[in-house]
Each structure stands twice: as structure tokens, then as C-alpha cells.
CSV table of N, CA and C in Angstrom, one decimal:
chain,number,residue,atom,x,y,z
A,1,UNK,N,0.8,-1.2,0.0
A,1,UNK,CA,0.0,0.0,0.0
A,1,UNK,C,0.9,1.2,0.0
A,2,UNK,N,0.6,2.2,-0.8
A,2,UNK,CA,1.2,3.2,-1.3
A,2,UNK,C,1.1,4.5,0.2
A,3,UNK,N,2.1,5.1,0.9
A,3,UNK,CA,1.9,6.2,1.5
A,3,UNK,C,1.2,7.2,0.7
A,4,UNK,N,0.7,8.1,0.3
A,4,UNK,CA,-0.4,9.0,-0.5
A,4,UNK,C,0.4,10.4,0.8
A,5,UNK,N,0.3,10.3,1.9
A,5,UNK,CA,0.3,11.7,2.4
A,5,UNK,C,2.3,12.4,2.8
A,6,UNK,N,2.7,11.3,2.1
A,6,UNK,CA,4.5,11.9,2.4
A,6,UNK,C,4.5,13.2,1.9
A,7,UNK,N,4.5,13.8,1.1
A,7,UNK,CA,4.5,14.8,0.0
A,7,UNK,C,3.9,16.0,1.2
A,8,UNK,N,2.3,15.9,1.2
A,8,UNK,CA,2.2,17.0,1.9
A,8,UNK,C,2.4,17.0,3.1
A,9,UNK,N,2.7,15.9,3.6
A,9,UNK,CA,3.6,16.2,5.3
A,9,UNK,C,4.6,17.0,5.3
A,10,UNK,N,5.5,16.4,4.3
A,10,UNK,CA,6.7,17.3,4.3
A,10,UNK,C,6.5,18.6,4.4
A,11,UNK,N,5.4,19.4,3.8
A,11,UNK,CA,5.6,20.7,3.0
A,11,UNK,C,4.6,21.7,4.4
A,12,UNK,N,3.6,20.4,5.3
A,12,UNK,CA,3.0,20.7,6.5
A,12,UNK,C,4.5,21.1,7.2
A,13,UNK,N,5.0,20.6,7.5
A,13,UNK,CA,6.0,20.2,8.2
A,13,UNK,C,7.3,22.0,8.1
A,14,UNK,N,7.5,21.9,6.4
A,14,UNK,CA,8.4,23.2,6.1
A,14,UNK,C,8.2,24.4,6.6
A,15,UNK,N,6.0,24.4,6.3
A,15,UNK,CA,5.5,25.7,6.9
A,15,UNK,C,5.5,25.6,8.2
A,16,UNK,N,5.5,24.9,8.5
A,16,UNK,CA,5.2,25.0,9.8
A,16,UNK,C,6.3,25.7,10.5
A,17,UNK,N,7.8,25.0,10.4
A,17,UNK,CA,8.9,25.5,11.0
A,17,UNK,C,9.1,27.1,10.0
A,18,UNK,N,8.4,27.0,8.6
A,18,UNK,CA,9.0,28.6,8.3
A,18,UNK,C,8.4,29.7,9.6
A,19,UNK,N,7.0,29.3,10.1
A,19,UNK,CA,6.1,30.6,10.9
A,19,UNK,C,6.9,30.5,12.5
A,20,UNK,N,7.4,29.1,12.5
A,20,UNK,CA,7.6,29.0,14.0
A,20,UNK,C,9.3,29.9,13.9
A,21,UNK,N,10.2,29.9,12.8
A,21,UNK,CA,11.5,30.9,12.7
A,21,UNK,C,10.5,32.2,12.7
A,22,UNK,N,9.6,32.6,12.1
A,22,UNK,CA,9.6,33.5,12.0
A,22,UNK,C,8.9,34.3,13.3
A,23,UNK,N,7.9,33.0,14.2
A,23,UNK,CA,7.3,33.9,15.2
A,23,UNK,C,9.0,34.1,16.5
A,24,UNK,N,9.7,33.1,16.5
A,24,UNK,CA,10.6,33.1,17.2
A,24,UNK,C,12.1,33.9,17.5
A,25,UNK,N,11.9,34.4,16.2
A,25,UNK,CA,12.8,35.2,15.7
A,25,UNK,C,14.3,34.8,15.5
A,26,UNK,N,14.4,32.9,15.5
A,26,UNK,CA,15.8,32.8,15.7
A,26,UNK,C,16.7,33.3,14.9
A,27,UNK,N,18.3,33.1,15.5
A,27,UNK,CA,19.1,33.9,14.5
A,27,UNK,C,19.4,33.0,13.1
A,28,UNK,N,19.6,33.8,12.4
A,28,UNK,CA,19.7,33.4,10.8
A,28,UNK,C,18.6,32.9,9.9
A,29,UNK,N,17.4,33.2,10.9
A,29,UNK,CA,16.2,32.7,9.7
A,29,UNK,C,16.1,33.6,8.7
A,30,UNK,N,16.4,34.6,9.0
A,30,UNK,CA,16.2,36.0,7.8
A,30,UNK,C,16.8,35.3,6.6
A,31,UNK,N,18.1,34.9,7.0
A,31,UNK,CA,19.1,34.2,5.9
A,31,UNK,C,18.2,32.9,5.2
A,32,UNK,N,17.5,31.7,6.2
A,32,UNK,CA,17.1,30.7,5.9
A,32,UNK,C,15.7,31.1,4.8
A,33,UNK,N,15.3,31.9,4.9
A,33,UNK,CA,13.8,32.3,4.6
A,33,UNK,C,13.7,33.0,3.4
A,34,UNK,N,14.1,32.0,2.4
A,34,UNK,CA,14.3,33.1,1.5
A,34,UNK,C,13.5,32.1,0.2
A,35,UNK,N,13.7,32.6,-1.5
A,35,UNK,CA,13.0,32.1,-2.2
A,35,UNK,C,13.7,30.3,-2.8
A,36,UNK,N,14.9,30.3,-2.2
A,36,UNK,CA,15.7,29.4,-2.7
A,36,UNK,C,15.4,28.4,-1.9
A,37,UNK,N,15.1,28.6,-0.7
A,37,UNK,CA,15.1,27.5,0.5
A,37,UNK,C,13.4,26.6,0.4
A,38,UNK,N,12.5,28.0,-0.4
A,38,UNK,CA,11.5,26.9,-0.8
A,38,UNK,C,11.9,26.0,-1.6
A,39,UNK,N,12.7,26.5,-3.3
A,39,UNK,CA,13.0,25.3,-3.9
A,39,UNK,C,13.2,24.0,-3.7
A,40,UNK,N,14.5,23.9,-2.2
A,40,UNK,CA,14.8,23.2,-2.0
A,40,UNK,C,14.0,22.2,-0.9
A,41,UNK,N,13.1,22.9,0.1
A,41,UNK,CA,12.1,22.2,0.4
A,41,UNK,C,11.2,21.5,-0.4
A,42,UNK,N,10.7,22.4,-1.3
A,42,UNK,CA,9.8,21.1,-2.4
A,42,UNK,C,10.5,19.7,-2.8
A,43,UNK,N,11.8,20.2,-3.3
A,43,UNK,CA,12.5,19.3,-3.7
A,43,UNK,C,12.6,18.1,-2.8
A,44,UNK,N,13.0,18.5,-1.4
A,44,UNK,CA,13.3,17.5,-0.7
A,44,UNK,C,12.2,17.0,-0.6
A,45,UNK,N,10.6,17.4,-0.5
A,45,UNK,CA,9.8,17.0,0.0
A,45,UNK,C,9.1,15.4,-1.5
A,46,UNK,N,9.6,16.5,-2.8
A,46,UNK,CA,9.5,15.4,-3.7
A,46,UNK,C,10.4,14.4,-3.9
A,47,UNK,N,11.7,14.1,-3.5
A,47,UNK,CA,12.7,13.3,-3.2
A,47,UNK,C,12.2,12.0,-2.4
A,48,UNK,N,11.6,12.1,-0.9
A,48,UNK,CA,10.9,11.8,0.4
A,48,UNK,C,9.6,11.2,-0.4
A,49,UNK,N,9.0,11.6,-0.6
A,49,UNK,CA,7.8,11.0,-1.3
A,49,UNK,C,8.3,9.8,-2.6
A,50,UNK,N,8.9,10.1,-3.4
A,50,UNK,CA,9.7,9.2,-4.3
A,50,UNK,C,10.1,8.1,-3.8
A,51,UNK,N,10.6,8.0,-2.8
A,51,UNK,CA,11.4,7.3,-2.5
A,51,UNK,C,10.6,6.2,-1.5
A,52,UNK,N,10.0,7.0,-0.2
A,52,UNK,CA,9.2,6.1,0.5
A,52,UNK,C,7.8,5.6,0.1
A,53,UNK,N,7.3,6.6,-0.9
A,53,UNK,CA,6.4,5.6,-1.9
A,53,UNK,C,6.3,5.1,-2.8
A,54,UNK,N,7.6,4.7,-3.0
A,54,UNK,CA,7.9,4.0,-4.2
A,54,UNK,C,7.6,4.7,-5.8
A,55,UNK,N,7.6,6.1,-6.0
A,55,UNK,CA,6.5,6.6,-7.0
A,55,UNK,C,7.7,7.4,-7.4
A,56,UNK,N,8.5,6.9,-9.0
A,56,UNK,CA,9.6,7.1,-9.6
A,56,UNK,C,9.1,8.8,-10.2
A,57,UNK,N,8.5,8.7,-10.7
A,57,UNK,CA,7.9,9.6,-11.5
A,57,UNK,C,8.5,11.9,-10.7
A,58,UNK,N,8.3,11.0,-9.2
A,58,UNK,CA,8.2,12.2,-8.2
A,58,UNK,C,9.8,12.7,-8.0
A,59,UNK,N,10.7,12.2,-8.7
A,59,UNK,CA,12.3,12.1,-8.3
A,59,UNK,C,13.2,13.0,-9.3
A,60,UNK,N,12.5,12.4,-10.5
A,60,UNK,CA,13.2,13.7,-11.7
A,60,UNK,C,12.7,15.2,-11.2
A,61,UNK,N,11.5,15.6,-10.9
A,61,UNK,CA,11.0,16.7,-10.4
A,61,UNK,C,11.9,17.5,-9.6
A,62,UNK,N,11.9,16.6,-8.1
A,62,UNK,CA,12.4,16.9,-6.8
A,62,UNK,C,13.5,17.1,-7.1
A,63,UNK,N,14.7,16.4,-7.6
A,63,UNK,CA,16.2,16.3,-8.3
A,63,UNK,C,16.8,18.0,-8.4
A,64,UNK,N,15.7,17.7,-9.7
A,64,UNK,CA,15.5,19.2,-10.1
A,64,UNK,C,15.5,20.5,-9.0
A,65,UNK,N,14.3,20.9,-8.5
A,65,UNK,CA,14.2,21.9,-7.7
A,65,UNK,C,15.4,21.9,-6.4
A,66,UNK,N,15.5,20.6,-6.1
A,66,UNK,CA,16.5,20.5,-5.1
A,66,UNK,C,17.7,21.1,-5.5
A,67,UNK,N,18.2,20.7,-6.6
A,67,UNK,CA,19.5,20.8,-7.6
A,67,UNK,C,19.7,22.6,-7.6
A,68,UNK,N,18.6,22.7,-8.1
A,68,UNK,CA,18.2,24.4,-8.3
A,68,UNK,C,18.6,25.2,-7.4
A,69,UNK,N,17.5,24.5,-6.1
A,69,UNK,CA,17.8,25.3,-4.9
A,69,UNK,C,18.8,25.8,-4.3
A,70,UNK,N,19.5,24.6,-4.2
A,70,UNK,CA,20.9,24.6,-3.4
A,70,UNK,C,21.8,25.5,-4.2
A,71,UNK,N,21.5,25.1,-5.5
A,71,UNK,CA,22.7,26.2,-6.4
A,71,UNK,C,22.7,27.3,-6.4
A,72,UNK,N,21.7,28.0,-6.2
A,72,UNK,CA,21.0,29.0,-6.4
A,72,UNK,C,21.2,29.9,-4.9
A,73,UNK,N,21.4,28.9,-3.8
A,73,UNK,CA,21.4,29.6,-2.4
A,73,UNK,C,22.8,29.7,-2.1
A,74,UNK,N,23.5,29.1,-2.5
A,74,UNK,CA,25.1,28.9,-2.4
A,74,UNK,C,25.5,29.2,-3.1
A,75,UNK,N,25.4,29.9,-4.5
A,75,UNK,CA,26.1,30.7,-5.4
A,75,UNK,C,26.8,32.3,-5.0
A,76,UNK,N,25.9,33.0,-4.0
A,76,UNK,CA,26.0,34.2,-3.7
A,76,UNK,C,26.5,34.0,-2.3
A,77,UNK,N,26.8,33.2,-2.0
A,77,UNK,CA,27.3,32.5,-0.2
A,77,UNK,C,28.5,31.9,0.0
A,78,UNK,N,28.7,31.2,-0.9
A,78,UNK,CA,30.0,30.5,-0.9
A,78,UNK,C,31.3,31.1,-2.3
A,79,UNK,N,32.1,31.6,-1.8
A,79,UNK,CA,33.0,32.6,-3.0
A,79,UNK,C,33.3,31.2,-3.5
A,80,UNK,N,33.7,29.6,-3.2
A,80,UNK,CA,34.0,28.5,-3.7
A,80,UNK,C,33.3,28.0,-4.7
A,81,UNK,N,32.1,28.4,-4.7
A,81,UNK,CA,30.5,27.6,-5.2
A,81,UNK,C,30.9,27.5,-6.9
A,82,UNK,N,30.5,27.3,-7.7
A,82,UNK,CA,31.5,27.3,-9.3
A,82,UNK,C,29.8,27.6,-10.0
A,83,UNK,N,30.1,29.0,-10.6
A,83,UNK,CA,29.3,29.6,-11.4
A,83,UNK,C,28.7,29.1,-12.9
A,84,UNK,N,29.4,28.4,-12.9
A,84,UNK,CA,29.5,28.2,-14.4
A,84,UNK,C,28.6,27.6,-14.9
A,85,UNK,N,27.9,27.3,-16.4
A,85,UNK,CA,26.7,26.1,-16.8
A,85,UNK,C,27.1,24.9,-16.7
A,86,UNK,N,28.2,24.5,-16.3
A,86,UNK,CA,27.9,23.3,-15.6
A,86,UNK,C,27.7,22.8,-14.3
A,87,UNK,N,27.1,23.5,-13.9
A,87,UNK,CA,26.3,23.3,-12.3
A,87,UNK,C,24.7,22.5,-13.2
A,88,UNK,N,24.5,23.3,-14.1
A,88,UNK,CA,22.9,23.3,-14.4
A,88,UNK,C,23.1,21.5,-15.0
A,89,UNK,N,23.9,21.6,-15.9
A,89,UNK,CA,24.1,20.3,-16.6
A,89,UNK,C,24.2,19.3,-15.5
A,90,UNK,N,25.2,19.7,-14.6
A,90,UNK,CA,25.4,18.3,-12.9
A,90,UNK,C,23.8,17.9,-12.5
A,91,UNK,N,23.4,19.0,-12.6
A,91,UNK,CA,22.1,19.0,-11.8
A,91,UNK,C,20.7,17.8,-12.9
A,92,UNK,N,20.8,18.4,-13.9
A,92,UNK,CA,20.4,17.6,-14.9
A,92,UNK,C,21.0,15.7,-14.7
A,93,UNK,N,21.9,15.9,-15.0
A,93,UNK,CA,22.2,14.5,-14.9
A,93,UNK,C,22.2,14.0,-13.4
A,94,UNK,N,22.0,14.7,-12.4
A,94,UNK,CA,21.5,14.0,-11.2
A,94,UNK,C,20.3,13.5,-10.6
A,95,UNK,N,19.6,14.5,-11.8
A,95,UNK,CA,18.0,13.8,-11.8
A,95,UNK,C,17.9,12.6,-12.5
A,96,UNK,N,18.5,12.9,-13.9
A,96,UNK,CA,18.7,11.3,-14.5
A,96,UNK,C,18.7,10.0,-13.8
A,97,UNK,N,20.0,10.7,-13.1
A,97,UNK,CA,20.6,9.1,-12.2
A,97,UNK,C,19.8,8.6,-11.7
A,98,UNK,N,19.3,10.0,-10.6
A,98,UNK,CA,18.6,8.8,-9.3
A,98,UNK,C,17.5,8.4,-10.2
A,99,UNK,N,16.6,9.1,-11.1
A,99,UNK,CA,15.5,8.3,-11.3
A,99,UNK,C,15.6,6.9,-12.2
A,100,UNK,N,16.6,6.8,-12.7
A,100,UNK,CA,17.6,5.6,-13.2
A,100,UNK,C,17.6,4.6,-12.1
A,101,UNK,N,18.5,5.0,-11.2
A,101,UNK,CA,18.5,4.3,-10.0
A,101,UNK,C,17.6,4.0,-9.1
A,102,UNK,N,16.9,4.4,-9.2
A,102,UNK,CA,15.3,4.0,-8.9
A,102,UNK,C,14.0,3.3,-9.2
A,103,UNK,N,13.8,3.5,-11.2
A,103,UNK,CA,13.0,3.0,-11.3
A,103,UNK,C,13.8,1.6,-12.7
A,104,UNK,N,15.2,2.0,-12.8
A,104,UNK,CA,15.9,1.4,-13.4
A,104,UNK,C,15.2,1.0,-15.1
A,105,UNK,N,14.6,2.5,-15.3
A,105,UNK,CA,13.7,2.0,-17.0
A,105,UNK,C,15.0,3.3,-17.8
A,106,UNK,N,14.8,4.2,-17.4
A,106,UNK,CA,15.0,5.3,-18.7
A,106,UNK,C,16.2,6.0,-17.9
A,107,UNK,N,17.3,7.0,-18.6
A,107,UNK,CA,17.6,7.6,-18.5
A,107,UNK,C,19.2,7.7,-17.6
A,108,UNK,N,19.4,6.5,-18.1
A,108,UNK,CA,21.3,6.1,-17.9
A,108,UNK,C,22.0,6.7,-19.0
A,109,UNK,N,21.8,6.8,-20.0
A,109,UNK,CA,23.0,7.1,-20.6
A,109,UNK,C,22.4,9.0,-21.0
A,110,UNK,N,21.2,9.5,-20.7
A,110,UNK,CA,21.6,11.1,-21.4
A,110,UNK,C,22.2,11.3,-19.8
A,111,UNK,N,21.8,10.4,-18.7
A,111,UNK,CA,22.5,11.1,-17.0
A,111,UNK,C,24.1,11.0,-17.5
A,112,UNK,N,24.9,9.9,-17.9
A,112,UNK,CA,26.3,9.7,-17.8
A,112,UNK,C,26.6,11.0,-18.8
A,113,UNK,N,26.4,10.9,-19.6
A,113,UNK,CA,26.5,12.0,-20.9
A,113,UNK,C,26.7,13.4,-20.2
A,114,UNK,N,25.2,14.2,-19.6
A,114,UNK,CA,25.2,15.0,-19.4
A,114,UNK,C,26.6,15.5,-17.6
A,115,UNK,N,26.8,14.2,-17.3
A,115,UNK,CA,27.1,13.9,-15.6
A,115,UNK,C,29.2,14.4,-16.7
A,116,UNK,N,29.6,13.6,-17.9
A,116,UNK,CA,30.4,13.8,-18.3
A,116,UNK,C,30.8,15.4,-18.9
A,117,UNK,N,29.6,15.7,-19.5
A,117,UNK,CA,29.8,17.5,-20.0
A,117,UNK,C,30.2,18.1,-18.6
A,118,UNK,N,29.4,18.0,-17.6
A,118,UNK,CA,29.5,18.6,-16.3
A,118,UNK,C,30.9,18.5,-16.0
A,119,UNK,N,31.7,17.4,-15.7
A,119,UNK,CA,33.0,17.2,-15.3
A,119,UNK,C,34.1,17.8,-16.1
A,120,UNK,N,33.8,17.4,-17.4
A,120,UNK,CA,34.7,18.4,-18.4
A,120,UNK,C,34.3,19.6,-18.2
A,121,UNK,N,33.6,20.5,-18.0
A,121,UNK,CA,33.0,22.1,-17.7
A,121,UNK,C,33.9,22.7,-16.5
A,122,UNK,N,33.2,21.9,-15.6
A,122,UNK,CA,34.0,22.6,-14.4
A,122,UNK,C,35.1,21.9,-13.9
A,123,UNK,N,35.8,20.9,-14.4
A,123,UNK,CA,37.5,20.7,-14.0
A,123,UNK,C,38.3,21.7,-14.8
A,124,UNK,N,37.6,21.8,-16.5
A,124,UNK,CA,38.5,22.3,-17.4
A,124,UNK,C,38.2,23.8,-17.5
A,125,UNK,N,38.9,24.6,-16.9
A,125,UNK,CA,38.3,25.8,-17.5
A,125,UNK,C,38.6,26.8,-18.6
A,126,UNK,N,39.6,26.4,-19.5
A,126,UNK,CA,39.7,26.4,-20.6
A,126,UNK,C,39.3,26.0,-21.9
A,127,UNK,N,38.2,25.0,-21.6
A,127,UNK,CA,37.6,24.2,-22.2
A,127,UNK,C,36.6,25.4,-23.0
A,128,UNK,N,35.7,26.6,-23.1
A,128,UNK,CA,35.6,27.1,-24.5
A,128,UNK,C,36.6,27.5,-25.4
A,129,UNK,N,37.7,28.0,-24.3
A,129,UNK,CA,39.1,28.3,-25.4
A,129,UNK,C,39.4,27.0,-26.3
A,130,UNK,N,39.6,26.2,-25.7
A,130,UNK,CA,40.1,24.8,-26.5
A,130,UNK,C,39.0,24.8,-27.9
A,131,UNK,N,38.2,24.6,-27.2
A,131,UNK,CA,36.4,24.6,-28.1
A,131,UNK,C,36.8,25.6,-29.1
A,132,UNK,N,36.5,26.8,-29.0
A,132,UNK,CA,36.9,27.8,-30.0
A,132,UNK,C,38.1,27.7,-30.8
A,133,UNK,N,39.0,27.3,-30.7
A,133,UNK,CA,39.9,27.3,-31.4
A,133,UNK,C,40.1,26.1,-32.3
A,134,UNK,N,39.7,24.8,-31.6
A,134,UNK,CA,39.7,23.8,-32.0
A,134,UNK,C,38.4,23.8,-33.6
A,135,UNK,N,37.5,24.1,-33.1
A,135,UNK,CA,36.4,24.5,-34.3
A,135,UNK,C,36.5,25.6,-35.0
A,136,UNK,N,37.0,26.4,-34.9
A,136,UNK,CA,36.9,28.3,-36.1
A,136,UNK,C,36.2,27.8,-36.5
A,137,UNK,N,36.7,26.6,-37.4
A,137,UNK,CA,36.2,26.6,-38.9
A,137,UNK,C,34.5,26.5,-38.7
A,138,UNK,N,34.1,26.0,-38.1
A,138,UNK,CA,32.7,25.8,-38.1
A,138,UNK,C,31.6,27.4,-37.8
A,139,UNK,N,32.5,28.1,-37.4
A,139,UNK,CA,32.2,29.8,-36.9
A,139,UNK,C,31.0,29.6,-36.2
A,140,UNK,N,29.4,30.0,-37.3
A,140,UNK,CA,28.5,30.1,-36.4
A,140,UNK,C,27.4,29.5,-37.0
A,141,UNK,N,28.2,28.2,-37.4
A,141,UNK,CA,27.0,26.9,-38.0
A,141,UNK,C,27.3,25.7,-37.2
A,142,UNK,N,28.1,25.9,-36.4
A,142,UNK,CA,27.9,24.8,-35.1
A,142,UNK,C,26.5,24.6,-34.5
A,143,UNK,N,25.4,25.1,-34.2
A,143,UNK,CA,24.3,24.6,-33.8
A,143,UNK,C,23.3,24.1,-34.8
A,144,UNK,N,23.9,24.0,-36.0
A,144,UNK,CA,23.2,23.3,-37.1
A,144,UNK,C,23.4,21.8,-36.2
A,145,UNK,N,24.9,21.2,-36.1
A,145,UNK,CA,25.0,20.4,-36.2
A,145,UNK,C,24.3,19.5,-34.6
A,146,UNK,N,24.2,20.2,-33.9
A,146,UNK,CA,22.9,20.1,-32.6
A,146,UNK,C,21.7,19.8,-33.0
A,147,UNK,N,21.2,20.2,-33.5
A,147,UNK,CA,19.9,20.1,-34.2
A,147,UNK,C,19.7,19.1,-35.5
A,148,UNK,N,21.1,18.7,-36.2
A,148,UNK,CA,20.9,17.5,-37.1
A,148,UNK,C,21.1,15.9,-35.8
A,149,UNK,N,21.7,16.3,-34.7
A,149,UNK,CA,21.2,15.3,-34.0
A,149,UNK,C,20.1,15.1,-33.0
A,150,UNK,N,19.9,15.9,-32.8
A,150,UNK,CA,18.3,16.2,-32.1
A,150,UNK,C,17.3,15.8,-32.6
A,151,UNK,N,17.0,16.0,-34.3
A,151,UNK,CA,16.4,15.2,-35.2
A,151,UNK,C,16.3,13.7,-35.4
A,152,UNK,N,17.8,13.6,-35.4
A,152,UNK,CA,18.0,12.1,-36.1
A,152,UNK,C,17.8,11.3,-34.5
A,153,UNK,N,17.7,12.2,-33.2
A,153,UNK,CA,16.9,11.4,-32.1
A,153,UNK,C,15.6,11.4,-31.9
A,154,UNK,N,15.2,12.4,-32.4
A,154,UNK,CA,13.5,12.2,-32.1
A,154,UNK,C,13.3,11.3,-33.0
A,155,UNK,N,13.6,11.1,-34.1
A,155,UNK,CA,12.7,10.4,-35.5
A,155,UNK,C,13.5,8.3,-35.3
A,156,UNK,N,14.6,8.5,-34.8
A,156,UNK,CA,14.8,7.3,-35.0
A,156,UNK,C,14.3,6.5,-34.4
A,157,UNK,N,13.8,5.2,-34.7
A,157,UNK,CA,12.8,4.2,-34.4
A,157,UNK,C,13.8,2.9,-32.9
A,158,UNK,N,12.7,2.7,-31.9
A,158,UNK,CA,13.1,2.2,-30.7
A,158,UNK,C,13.2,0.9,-31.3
């Protein structure tokens, strides 16, 4: 039998402690209370639900916002945190995984893919220099060739 109420417990649960920081006035809620920390509450709350009710579907979502959240709250907080678009891409392929690793149907190889762009992005930071120079020649007909594969994946037969 399926749990049905994980989801909005969680989210009972978030508000609840957001009014109780706020009636209480502890220190750093100002900080905690902000638009990022919902993301990341949904997230977690759709993570929790995914997981203890078995319901894959709820995990790519959660992945996401969670992924969002955190990056999003720690980008302006941490001088360490790494700016760059491949945070977005990490975060993408970490929804992949888990829901890979979870419901074990779809979505292993665009996670490894996208999990690999990510690693080359932010180890290499040279990497559009290399890019750019490596291709000139292609100037500004490189996204042709994005979209001749983007095609030849929607159309091709399972």
C-alpha cells in the first residue's frame, strides 16, 4: 500500500517551521527564509515522497528543484560555489541518475552524458578556449549540427 500523504507532510512540516523561525525570531532565519530554501524544500519533499512511496515519476522533479535550490542559495554565499553552466548540466544528470537508479527504465545514458559535459566544464576551464579554437572553422554553424542530432533522435525508431 502506497503512502499517498509523504508529500504534503513534508511541505505541512516546512511551513510549519518557516512561521515558527519567524514567530521566534531565531538567529539566521532571515538568511534561511528566502525564495531558494522553498525550492529546496519542495525538492526535498518530492525526493521523500519518491522514494518512500515507491513513486519514480516524483524524483526527476524533486532532483531538479532541489539541484536548483541549493545552487542557487550557495552561489552568492560561498566565494567556492562554481558559477559556471555546468552546475545546471550536474544537476540535470542527477535527476537522470537517481531516477535511473530507482525506477531502473530510462535515463542512464543522457545522466552519464550530461554527468560527463559537467565534469569536463568545471575541472577544465579552458575548455571554450580549446572549443573555440579547436572548431573556427565551423564559426556560427555549429548549432546546425545540434539540431541535425536532435532530429536524427526524435525520428529514430526504438
Amino acid at each position: 500500500m502506497k503512502r499517498q500523504s509523504v508529500f504534503p507532510g513534508v511541505l505541512f512540516i516546512a511551513i510549519g517551521l518557516y512561521y515558527l523561525f519567524q514567530t521566534l525570531s531565531l538567529p539566521y532565519s532571515d538568511q534561511l527564509m528566502n525564495w531558494q530554501v522553498i525550492l529546496i524544500v519542495i525538492g526535498a519533499a518530492m525526493i521523500i515522497q519518491g522514494f518512500i512511496s515507491k513513486e519514480g515519476p516524483m524524483l526527476f522533479p524533486g532532483v531538479l528543484l532541489l539541484g536548483l535550490g541549493l545552487h542557487l542559495y550557495f552561489v552568492n554565499k560561498l566565494a567556492i560555489w562554481p558559477e559556471s553552466w555546468g552546475m545546471y548540466t550536474l544537476i540535470l544528470s542527477a535527476a537522470y541518475l537517481v531516477t535511473y537508479y530507482k525506477t531502473k527504465k530510462n535515463g542512464l545514458i543522457p545522466g552519464l552524458i550530461l554527468l560527463a559535459i559537467s565534469i569536463i566544464e568545471l575541472l577544465y576551464t579552458g575548455l571554450e578556449i580549446w572549443l573555440a579554437s579547436t572548431f573556427s572553422f565551423v564559426g556560427k554553424f555549429w548549432p546546425l549540427a545540434l539540431i541535425v542530432i536532435g532530429i536524427y533522435l526524435v525520428m529514430k525508431k526504438k
